[in-house]
């Protein structure tokens, strides 16, 4: 059932399971704090000290520094929490999708439209 | 006896909140999506619900990963919306129905659904935006009962379990001695994936089969494991579990009142379905 790792993982997909939740806890907790405007401002004012306060490991700190979504996922980030991080920079879901797929934003939008199959 | 007069299932993409705020309902990008809703509002005017039970997933507003319930039911007098971090406007609070909430809780736990109960909870875009699509004036002429399903952190409840939860909610409402007219709203989906190299995945064929199944063959999607649903509908497409909760509240025979499907809104295939109990 769903608690067992798949024999054939879905390509390009990280299932956010217990292993990821454990690995990414500090990172996701920091992103959860971005629900509050004061915390978003505090992050922008002093990114190093904010990350330190949440105890990010080196991999997570680097991924945050790089604003790199694939690295953030590899470091245990969950999409819904990472969206709050992206929100600080006013990035929308097409920006994030383009970054992860190596496409330009226009190419990514074209890919979405192509799903209509018309 | 209280009665479920129908179900509405709809996507709950955050960008909808921005579009409402900016008044983009007739913008060419948004029009095919928003045009789905006037018929739903006409239908609501005829079925006149008193209470809306909303099956949805929280996206890290009320629940963090420190405590992650598989199923949670609200039992508050009022539910507020709050800042979710990306700047969509906060919508007005919703009046709860504590008596019916506790009846649901008694009835569901009595059927072995081991729920988390919440006397305080904030509700996120997955509840507020569908409500704003149904009642654009945002004066909420109904009381609300949130039912939160974990679609965030695996292991997720199975499709079969979600459908059964819906069936149990249906029985709970039917056993309530009040005369409330209840609509069940299931939110999320349809196919989309926000994360990974597979970001942008949409599966129109699966979505249309899923929508179609809900009228006459409602247990169709329960053949799939949650991992198979990720493969078919995307990592966030599994939010369709909330549609299954809603569908489960109706009898096996249901009638399709209205449907809309549009690709894409943001990164998502948006779906909308209204069903009524048949007979």
Coordinates of C-alpha atoms in Angstrom, one line a residue, chain A residues 13-73:
Chain A
X13 CA 8.9 13.1 -8.5
X14 CA 9.8 13.0 -4.8
X15 CA 7.0 11.6 -2.6
X16 CA 6.9 13.7 0.6
X17 CA 6.9 10.8 3.0
X18 CA 8.2 10.3 6.5
X19 CA 11.8 10.2 5.3
X20 CA 11.5 13.5 3.5
X21 CA 9.4 15.0 6.4
X22 CA 12.1 14.1 8.8
X23 CA 14.9 15.4 6.6
X24 CA 13.2 18.6 5.8
X25 CA 11.7 19.5 9.2
X26 CA 13.8 22.5 10.0
X27 CA 13.5 23.9 6.4
X28 CA 9.7 23.4 6.3
X29 CA 9.4 24.9 9.8
X30 CA 11.2 28.0 8.6
X31 CA 9.0 28.2 5.5
X32 CA 5.9 27.7 7.7
X33 CA 7.0 30.8 9.7
X34 CA 6.7 32.8 6.4
X35 CA 2.9 32.8 6.9
X36 CA 3.5 36.0 9.0
X37 CA 4.6 39.2 7.3
X38 CA 6.9 40.1 10.2
X39 CA 8.8 36.8 9.7
X40 CA 9.1 37.4 5.9
X41 CA 10.6 40.8 6.7
X42 CA 13.0 39.4 9.3
X43 CA 14.2 36.8 6.7
X44 CA 14.8 39.6 4.1
X45 CA 16.5 41.8 6.7
X46 CA 19.0 39.1 7.8
X47 CA 18.8 35.8 5.9
X48 CA 21.8 34.2 7.7
X49 CA 20.6 34.8 11.2
X50 CA 17.0 33.8 10.2
X51 CA 18.2 30.5 8.8
X52 CA 20.4 29.9 11.8
X53 CA 17.5 30.4 14.1
X54 CA 15.7 27.5 12.5
X55 CA 18.8 25.3 12.5
X56 CA 19.0 24.6 8.7
X57 CA 21.7 22.2 7.8
X58 CA 24.4 23.1 5.2
X59 CA 22.4 21.5 2.3
X60 CA 19.3 23.4 3.2
X61 CA 21.1 26.7 3.7
X62 CA 22.8 26.3 0.3
X63 CA 19.5 25.6 -1.4
X64 CA 17.8 28.6 0.2
X65 CA 20.8 30.8 -0.8
X66 CA 20.5 29.5 -4.4
X67 CA 16.7 30.0 -4.4
X68 CA 16.8 26.6 -6.1
X69 CA 13.6 24.6 -5.9
X70 CA 15.0 21.2 -6.9
X71 CA 17.7 21.6 -4.3
X72 CA 15.2 22.6 -1.7
X73 CA 13.1 19.5 -2.5

